[in-house]
Short mmCIF file of C-alpha atoms in Angstrom, two decimals:
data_model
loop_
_atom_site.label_atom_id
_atom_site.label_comp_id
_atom_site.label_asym_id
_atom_site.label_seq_id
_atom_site.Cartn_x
_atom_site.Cartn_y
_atom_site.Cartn_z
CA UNK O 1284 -19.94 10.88 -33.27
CA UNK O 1285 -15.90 11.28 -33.13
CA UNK O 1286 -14.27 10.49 -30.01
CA UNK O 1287 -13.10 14.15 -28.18
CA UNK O 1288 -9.50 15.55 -29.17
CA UNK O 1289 -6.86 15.47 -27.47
CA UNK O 1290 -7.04 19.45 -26.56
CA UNK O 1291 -10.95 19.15 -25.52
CA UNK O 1292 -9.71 16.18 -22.76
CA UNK O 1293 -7.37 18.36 -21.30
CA UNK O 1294 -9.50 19.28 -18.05
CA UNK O 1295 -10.67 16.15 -17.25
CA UNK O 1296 -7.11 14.77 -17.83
CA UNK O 1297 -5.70 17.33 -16.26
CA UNK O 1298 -7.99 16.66 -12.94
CA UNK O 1299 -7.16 12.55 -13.50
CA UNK O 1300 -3.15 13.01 -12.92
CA UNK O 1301 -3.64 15.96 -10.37
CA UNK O 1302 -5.64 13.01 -8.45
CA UNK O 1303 -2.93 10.55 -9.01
CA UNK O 1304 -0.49 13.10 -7.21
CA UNK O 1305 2.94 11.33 -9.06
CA UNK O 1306 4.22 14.70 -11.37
CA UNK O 1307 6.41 15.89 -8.49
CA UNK O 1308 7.63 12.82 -6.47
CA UNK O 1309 10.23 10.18 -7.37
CA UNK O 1310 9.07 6.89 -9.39
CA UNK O 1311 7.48 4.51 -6.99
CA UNK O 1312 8.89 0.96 -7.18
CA UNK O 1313 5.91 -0.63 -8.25
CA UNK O 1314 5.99 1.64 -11.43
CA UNK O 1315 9.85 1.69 -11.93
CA UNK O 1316 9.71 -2.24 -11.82
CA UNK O 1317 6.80 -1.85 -14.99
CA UNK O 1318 8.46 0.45 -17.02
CA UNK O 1319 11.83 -1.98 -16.53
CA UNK O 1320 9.77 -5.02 -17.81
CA UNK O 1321 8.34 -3.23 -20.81
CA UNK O 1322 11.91 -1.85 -21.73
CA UNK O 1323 12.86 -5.71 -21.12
CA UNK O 1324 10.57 -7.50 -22.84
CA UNK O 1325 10.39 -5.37 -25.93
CA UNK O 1326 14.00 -5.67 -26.21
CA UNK O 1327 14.85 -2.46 -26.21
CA UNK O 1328 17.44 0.45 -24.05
CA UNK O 1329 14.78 2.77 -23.30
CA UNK O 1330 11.28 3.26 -21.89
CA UNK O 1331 9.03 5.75 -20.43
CA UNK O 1332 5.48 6.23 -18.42
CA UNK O 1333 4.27 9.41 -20.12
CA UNK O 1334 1.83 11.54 -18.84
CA UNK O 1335 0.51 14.41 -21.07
CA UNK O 1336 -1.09 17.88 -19.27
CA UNK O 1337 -1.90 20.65 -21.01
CA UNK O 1338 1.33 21.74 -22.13
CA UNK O 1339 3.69 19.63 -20.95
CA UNK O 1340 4.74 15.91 -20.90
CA UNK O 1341 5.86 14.34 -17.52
CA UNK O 1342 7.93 11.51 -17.14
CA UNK O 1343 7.09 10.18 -14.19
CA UNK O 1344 9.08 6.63 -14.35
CA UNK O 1345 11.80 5.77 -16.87
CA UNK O 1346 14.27 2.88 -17.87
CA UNK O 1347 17.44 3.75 -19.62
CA UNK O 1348 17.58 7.20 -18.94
CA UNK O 1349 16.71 9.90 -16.27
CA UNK O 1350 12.73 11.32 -16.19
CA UNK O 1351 12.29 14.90 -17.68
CA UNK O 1352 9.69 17.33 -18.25
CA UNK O 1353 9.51 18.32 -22.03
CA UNK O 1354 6.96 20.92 -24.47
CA UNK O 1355 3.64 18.96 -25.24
CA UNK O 1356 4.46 20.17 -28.46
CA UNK O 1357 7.59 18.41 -28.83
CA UNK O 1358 6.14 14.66 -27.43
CA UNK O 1359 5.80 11.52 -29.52
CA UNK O 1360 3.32 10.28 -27.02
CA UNK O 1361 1.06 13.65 -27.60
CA UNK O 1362 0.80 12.92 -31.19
CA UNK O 1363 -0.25 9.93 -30.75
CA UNK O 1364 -2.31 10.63 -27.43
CA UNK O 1365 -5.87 9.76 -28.88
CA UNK O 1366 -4.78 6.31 -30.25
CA UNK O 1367 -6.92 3.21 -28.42
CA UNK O 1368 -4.74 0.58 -29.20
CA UNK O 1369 -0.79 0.59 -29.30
CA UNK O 1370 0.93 2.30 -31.87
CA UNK O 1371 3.91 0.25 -33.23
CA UNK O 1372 6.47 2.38 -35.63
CA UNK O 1373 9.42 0.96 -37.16
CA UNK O 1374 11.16 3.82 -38.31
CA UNK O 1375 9.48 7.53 -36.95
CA UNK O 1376 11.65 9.43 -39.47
CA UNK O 1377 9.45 7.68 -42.19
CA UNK O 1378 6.23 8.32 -40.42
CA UNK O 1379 4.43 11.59 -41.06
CA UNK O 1380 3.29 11.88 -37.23
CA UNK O 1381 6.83 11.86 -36.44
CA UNK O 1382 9.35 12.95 -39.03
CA UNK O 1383 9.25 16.35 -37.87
CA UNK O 1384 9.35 15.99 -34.15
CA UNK O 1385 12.65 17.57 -32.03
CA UNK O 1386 13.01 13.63 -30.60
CA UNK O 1387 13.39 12.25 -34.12
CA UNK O 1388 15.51 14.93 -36.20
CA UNK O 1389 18.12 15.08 -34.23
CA UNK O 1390 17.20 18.25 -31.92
CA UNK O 1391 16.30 16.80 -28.78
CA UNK O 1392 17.04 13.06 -29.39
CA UNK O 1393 17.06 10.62 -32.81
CA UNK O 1394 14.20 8.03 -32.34
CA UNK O 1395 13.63 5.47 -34.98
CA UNK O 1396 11.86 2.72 -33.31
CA UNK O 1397 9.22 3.77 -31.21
CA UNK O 1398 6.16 1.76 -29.45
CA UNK O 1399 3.39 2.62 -27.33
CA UNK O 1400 0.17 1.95 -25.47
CA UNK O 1401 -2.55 4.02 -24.32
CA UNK O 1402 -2.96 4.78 -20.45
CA UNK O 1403 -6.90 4.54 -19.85
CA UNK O 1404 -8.22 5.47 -16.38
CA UNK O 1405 -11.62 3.70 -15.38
CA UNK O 1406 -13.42 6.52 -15.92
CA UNK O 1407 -12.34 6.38 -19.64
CA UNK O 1408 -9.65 9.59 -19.51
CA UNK O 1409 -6.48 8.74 -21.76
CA UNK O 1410 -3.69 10.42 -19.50
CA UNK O 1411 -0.55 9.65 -21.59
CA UNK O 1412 1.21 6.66 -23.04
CA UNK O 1413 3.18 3.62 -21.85
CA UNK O 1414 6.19 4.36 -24.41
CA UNK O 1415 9.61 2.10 -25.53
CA UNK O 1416 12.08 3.59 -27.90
CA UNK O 1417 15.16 2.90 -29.38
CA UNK O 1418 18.16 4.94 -31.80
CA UNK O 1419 17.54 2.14 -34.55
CA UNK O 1420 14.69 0.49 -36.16
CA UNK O 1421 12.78 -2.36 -34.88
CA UNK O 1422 9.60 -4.52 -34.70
CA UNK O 1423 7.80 -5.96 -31.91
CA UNK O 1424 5.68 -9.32 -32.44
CA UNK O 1425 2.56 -9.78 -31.51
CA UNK O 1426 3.53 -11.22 -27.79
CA UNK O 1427 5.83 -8.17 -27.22
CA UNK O 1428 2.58 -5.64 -28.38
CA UNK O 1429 0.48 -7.79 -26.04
CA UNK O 1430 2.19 -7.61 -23.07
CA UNK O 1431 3.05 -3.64 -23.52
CA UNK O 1432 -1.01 -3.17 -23.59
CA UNK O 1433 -1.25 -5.18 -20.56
CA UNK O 1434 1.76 -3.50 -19.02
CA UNK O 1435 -0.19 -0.02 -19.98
CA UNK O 1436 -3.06 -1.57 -18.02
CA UNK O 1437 -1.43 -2.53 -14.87
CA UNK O 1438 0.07 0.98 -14.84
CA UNK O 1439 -2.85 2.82 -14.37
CA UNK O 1440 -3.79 -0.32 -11.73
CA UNK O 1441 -1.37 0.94 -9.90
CA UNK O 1442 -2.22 4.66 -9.94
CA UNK O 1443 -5.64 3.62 -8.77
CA UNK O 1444 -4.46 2.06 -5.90
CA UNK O 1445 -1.72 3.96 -4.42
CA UNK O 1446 -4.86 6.74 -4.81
CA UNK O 1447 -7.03 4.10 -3.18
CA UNK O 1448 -4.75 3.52 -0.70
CA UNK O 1449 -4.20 6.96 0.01
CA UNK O 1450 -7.92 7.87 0.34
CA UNK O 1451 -8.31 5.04 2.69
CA UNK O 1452 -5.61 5.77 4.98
CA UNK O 1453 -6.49 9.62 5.19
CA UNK O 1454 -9.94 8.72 6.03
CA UNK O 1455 -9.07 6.23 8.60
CA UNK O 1456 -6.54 8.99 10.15
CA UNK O 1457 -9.09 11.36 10.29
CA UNK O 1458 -11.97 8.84 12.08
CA UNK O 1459 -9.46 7.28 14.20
CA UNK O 1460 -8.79 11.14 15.63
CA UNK O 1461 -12.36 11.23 16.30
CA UNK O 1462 -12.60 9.95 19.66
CA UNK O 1463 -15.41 11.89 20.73
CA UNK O 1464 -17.94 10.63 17.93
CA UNK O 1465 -16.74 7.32 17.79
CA UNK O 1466 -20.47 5.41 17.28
CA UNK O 1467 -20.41 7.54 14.34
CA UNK O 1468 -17.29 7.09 12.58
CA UNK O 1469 -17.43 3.40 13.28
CA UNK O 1470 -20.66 3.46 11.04
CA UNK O 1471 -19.00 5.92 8.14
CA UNK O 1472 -15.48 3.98 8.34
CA UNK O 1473 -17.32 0.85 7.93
CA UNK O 1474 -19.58 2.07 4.75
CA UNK O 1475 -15.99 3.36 3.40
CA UNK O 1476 -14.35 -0.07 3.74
CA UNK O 1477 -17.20 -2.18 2.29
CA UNK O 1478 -17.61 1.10 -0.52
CA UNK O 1479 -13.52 1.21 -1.01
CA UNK O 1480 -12.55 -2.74 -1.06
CA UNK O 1481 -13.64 -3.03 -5.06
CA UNK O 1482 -12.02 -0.45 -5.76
CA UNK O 1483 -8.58 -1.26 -4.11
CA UNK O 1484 -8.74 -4.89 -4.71
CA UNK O 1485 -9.54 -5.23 -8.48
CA UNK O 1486 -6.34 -3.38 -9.80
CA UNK O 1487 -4.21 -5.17 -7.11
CA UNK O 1488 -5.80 -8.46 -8.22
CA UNK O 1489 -5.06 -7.36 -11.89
CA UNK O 1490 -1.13 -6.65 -10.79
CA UNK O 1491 -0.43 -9.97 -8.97
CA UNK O 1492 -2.44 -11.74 -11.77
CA UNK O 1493 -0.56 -10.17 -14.44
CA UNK O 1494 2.97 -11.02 -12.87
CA UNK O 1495 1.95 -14.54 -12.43
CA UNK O 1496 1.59 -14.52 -16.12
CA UNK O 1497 4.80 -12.68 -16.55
CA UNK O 1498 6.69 -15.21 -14.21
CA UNK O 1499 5.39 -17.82 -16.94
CA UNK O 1500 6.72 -16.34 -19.86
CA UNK O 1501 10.15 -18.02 -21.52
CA UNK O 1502 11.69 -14.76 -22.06
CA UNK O 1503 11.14 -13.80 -18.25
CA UNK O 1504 12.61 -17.27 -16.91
CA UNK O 1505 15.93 -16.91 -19.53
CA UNK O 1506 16.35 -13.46 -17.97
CA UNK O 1507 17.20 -13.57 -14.38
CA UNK O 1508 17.47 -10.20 -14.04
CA UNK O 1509 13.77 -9.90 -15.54
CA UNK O 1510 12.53 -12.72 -13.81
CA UNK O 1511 13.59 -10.50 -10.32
CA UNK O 1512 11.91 -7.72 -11.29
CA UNK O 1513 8.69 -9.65 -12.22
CA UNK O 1514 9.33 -11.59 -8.36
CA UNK O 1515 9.44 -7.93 -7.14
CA UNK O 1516 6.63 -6.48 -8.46
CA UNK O 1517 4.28 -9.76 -7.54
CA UNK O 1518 6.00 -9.75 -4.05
CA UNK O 1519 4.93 -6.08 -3.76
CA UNK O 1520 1.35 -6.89 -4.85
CA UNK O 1521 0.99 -9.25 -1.79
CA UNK O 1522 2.80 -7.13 0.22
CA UNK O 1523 0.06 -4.55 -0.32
CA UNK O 1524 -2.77 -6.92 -0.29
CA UNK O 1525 -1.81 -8.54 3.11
CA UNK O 1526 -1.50 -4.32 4.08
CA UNK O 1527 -5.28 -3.76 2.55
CA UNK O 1528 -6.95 -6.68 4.15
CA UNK O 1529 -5.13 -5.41 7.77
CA UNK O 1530 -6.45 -1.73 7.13
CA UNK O 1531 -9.83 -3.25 6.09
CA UNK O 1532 -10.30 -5.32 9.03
CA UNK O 1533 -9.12 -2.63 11.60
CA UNK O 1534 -11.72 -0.01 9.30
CA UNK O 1535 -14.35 -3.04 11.28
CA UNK O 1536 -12.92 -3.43 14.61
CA UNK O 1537 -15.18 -2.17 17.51
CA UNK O 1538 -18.14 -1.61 14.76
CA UNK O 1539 -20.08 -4.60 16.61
CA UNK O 1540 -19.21 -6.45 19.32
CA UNK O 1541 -20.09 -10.06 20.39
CA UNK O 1542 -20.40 -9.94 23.94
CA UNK O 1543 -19.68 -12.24 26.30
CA UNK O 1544 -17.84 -13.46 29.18
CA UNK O 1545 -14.12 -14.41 28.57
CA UNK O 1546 -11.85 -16.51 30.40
CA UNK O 1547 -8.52 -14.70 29.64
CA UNK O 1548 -6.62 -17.35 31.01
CA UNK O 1549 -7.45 -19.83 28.34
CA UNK O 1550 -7.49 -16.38 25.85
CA UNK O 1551 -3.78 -15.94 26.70
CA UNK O 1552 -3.02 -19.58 26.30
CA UNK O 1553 -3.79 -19.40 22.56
CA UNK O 1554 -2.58 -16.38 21.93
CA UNK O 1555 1.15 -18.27 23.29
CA UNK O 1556 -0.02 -21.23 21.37
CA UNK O 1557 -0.17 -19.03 18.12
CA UNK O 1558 2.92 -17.00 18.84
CA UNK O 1559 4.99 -19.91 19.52
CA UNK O 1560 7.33 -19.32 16.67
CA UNK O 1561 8.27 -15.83 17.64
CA UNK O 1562 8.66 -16.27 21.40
CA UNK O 1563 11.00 -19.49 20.38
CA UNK O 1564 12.66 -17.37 17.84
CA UNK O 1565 13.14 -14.17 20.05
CA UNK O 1566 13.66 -16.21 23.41
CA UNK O 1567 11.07 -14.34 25.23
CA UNK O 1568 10.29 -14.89 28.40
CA UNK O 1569 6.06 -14.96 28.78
CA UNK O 1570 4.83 -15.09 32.39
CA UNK O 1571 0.86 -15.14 32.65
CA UNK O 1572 -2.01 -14.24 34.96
CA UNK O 1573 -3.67 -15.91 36.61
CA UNK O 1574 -6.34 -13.14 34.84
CA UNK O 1575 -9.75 -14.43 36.00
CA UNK O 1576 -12.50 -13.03 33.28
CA UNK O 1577 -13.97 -10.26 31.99
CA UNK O 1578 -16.94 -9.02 29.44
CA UNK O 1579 -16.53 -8.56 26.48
CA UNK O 1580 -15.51 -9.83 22.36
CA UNK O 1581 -13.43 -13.05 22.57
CA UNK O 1582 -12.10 -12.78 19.28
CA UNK O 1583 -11.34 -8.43 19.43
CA UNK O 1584 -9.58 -9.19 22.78
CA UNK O 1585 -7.46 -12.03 21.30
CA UNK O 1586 -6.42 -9.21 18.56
CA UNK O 1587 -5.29 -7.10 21.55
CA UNK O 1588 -3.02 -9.59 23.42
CA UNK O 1589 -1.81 -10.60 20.09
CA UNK O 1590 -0.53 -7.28 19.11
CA UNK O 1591 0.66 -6.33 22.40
CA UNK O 1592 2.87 -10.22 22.96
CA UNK O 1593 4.33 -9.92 19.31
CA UNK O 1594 5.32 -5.81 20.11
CA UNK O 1595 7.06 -7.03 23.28
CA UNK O 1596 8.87 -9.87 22.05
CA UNK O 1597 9.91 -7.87 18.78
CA UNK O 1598 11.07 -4.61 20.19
CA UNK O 1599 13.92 -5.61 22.37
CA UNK O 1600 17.43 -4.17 23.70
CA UNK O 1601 20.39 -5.58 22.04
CA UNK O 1602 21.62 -8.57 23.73
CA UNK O 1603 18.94 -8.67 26.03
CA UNK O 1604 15.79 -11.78 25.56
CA UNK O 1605 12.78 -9.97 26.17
CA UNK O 1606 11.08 -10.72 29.47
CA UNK O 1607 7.29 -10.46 29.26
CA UNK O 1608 4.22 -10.88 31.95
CA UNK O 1609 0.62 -9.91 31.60
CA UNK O 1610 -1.20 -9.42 34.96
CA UNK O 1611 -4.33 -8.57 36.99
CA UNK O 1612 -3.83 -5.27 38.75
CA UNK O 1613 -5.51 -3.46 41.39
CA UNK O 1614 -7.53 -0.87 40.24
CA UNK O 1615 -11.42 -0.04 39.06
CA UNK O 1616 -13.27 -2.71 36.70
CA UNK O 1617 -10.87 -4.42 35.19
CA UNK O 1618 -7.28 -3.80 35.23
CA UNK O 1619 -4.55 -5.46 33.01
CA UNK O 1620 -0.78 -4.79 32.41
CA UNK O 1621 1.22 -6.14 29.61
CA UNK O 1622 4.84 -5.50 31.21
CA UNK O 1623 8.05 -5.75 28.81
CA UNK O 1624 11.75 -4.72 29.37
CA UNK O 1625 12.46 -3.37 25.77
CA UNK O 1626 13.74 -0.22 24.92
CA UNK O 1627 10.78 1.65 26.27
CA UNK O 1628 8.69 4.48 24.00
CA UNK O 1629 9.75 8.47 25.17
CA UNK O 1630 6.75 9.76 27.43
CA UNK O 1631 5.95 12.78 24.36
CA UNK O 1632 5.16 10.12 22.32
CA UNK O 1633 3.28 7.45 24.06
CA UNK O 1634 -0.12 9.36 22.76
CA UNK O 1635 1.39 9.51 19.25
CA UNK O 1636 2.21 5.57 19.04
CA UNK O 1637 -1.73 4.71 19.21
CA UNK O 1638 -2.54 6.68 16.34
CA UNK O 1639 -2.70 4.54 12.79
CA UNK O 1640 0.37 4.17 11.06
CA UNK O 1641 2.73 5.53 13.71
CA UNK O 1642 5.73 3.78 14.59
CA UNK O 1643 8.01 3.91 17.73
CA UNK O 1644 11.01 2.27 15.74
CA UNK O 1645 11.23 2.09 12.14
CA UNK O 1646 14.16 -0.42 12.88
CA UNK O 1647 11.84 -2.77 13.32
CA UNK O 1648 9.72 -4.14 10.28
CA UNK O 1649 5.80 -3.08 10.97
CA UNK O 1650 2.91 -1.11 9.83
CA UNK O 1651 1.76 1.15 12.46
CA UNK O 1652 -1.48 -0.42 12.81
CA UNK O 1653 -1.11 -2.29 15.87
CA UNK O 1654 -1.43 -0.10 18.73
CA UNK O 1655 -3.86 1.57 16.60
CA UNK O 1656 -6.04 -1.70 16.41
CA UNK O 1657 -5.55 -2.59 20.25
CA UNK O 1658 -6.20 1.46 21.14
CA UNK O 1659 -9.77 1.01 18.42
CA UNK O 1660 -10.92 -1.94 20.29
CA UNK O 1661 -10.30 -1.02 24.05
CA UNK O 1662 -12.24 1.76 23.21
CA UNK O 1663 -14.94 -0.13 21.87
CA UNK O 1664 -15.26 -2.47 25.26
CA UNK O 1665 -15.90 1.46 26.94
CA UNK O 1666 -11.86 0.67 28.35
CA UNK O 1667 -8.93 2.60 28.37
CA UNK O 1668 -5.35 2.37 27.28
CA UNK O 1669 -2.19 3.92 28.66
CA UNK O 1670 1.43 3.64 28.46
CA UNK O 1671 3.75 3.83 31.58
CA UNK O 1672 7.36 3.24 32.28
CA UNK O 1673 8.22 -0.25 33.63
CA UNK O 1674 10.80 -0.04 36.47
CA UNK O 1675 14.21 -0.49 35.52
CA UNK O 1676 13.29 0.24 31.77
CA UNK O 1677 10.54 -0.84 28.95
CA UNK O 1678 7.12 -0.46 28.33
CA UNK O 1679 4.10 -1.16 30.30
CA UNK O 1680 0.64 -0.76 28.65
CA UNK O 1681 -2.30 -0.61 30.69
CA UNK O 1682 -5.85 -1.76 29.79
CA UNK O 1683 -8.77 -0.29 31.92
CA UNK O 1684 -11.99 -2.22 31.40
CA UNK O 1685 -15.50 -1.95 32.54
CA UNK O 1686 -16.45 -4.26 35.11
CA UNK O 1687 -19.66 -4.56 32.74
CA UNK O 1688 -20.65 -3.96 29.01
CA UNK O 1689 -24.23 -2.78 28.44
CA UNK O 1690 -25.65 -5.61 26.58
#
């Protein structure tokens, strides 16, 4: 049985990109930096990440030129969009698929050399072409028509995890906001993780795997400028890896806890022990306790000193060394304060800061998931957690615990 036309894929294409949400927003780095490398290591000025809808082509990341929208009619990649394996053409004017087309004769551009590999989705849906071009002719050996089908590949890795990504962060939003039924969306934002973490970690295992390979390469180390843009895109793969695991592991927080009674003392003398390097580095001044103990997860309560210390010690005034001290306060069950004098966080958003992904300073390098993961697990332990203004300026967060946890 023949594989389906181009034409009679055009739904479930069309439903594929729409997914991908990339037709109206500028090229993400992660795809600029592959379309760079394929213009790079094929030698030549131009390249393009093609995808084909039902009547027009999109160019959603380019090299050597600026993206455009053009007829579906008038695209080399359209011709060619059924093609499994990469199509390699030395001259297009002598090729009957491409003779006639606006981008060879001269109407809309004058291709001769043209290359290009087929972008596959994992459900099997061709959505356009991984493309390089160029005004005279060429060949590509076989290493350069190997690494533009991997290239191809690792595109559409990345279009399945910025979705991915996406998914998981609007689900986690939407649970976090959930206060009310929070036994239940610990159980449904667990499933998710366990259900998503394939999904999300196989194509970013496939980018940071294929740039090691890259970084290997002679023609990448004799190009410094190539061998940067490889750096960047496997630099950007652990970047996002180290940001999955994080999101994963809060998606788990406060699901079950191991209960038990904590000294906090000796808690908050490994949590300095471990933050040694940024309280050196920052000059922060830590006074602690004494704290006494209290019920509940050892390792979940570390987490929330942990977040709360390095916040402190980051977030500073200019010219000021952060003063920190973490006490026992009066007041029902357990009572603890985590007092800095940094800038301090505006009273309309001290509500805002503990939801995932919001940030009180983008000055400051972060992801937004701290107060978010210290807010998750205080709630878990039954607790509370408030902001307040500390005297004279800064920040002073407030954890209310139960004098008890129901075993």
């Amino acid at each position: 049985m023949p594989p389906p036309s181009g034409q009679e894929m055009d739904a479930p294409r069309s439903e594929q990109i729409e997914r991908y949400d990339v037709l109206e927003r500028p090229a993400p780095p992660d795809l600029q930096a592959l379309v760079d490398i394929a213009a790079q290591i094929c030698e030549v000025p131009t390249a393009a990440i093609n995808l084909i809808t039902h009547g027009e082509q999109h160019q959603i990341a380019t090299a050597g030129f600026a993206p455009e929208v053009c007829a579906r009619d008038d695209s080399m990649c359209a011709a060619v969009l059924t093609e499994t394996a990469p199509v390699i053409v030395e001259d297009a004017s002598r090729d009957d698929r491409f003779r006639l087309n606006p981008f060879v004769t001269g109407d809309i551009g004058e291709v001769r050399f043209y290359a290009s590999a087929p972008l596959v989705t994992p459900a099997g849906v061709t959505i356009g072409r991984l493309c390089v071009f160029d005004s005279v002719t060429r060949v590509l050996d076989t290493t350069q028509a190997d690494t533009l089908e991997l290239l191809a590949r690792r595109v559409v890795d990345v279009l399945e995890l910025r979705l991915r990504t996406r998914q998981l962060e609007e689900s986690l939003l939407e649970l976090t906001h959930t206060r009310d039924e929070l036994h239940r969306s610990n159980e449904q934002l667990t499933h998710f993780a366990s259900q998503v973490s394939h999904d999300l970690m196989n194509p970013l295992a496939g980018i940071i795997a294929s740039a090691e390979c890259l970084a290997t390469e002679q023609a990448v180390r004799d190009d410094p400028v190539l061998e940067a843009q490889v750096r960047n895109v496997f630099d950007s793969g652990r970047r996002m890896e180290a940001m999955a695991v994080e999101i994963l592991r809060h998606a788990g927080l406060g699901a079950r806890l191991d209960k038990r009674t904590v000294d906090l003392d000796r808690l908050l003398r490994e949590v300095r022990l471990d933050l040694a390097d940024l309280l050196d580095r920052t000059r922060t001044t830590l006074e602690v306790g004494p704290l006494g103990e209290v019920e509940g997860d050892p390792r979940q309560l570390y987490s929330v000193f942990l977040n709360l210390l390095s916040n402190a010690a980051k977030f500073t005034r200019p010219g000021v060394p952060p003063r920190v001290s973490v006490r026992r306060a009066v007041g029902e069950g357990v009572r603890l304060e985590v007092v800095d004098h940094g800038p301090g966080i505006r009273p309309e958003r001290r509500r805002e800061v503990f939801r995932l992904f919001a940030r009180a300073d983008h000055r400051v390098p972060g992801s937004g998931i701290g107060l978010a993961t210290v807010h998750r697990i205080v709630t878990a332990h039954g607790g509370v957690v408030t902001l307040a203004e500390t005297p004279g300026g800064g920040t002073t967060v407030v954890l209310d615990l139960p004098a008890s946890i129901n075993r």
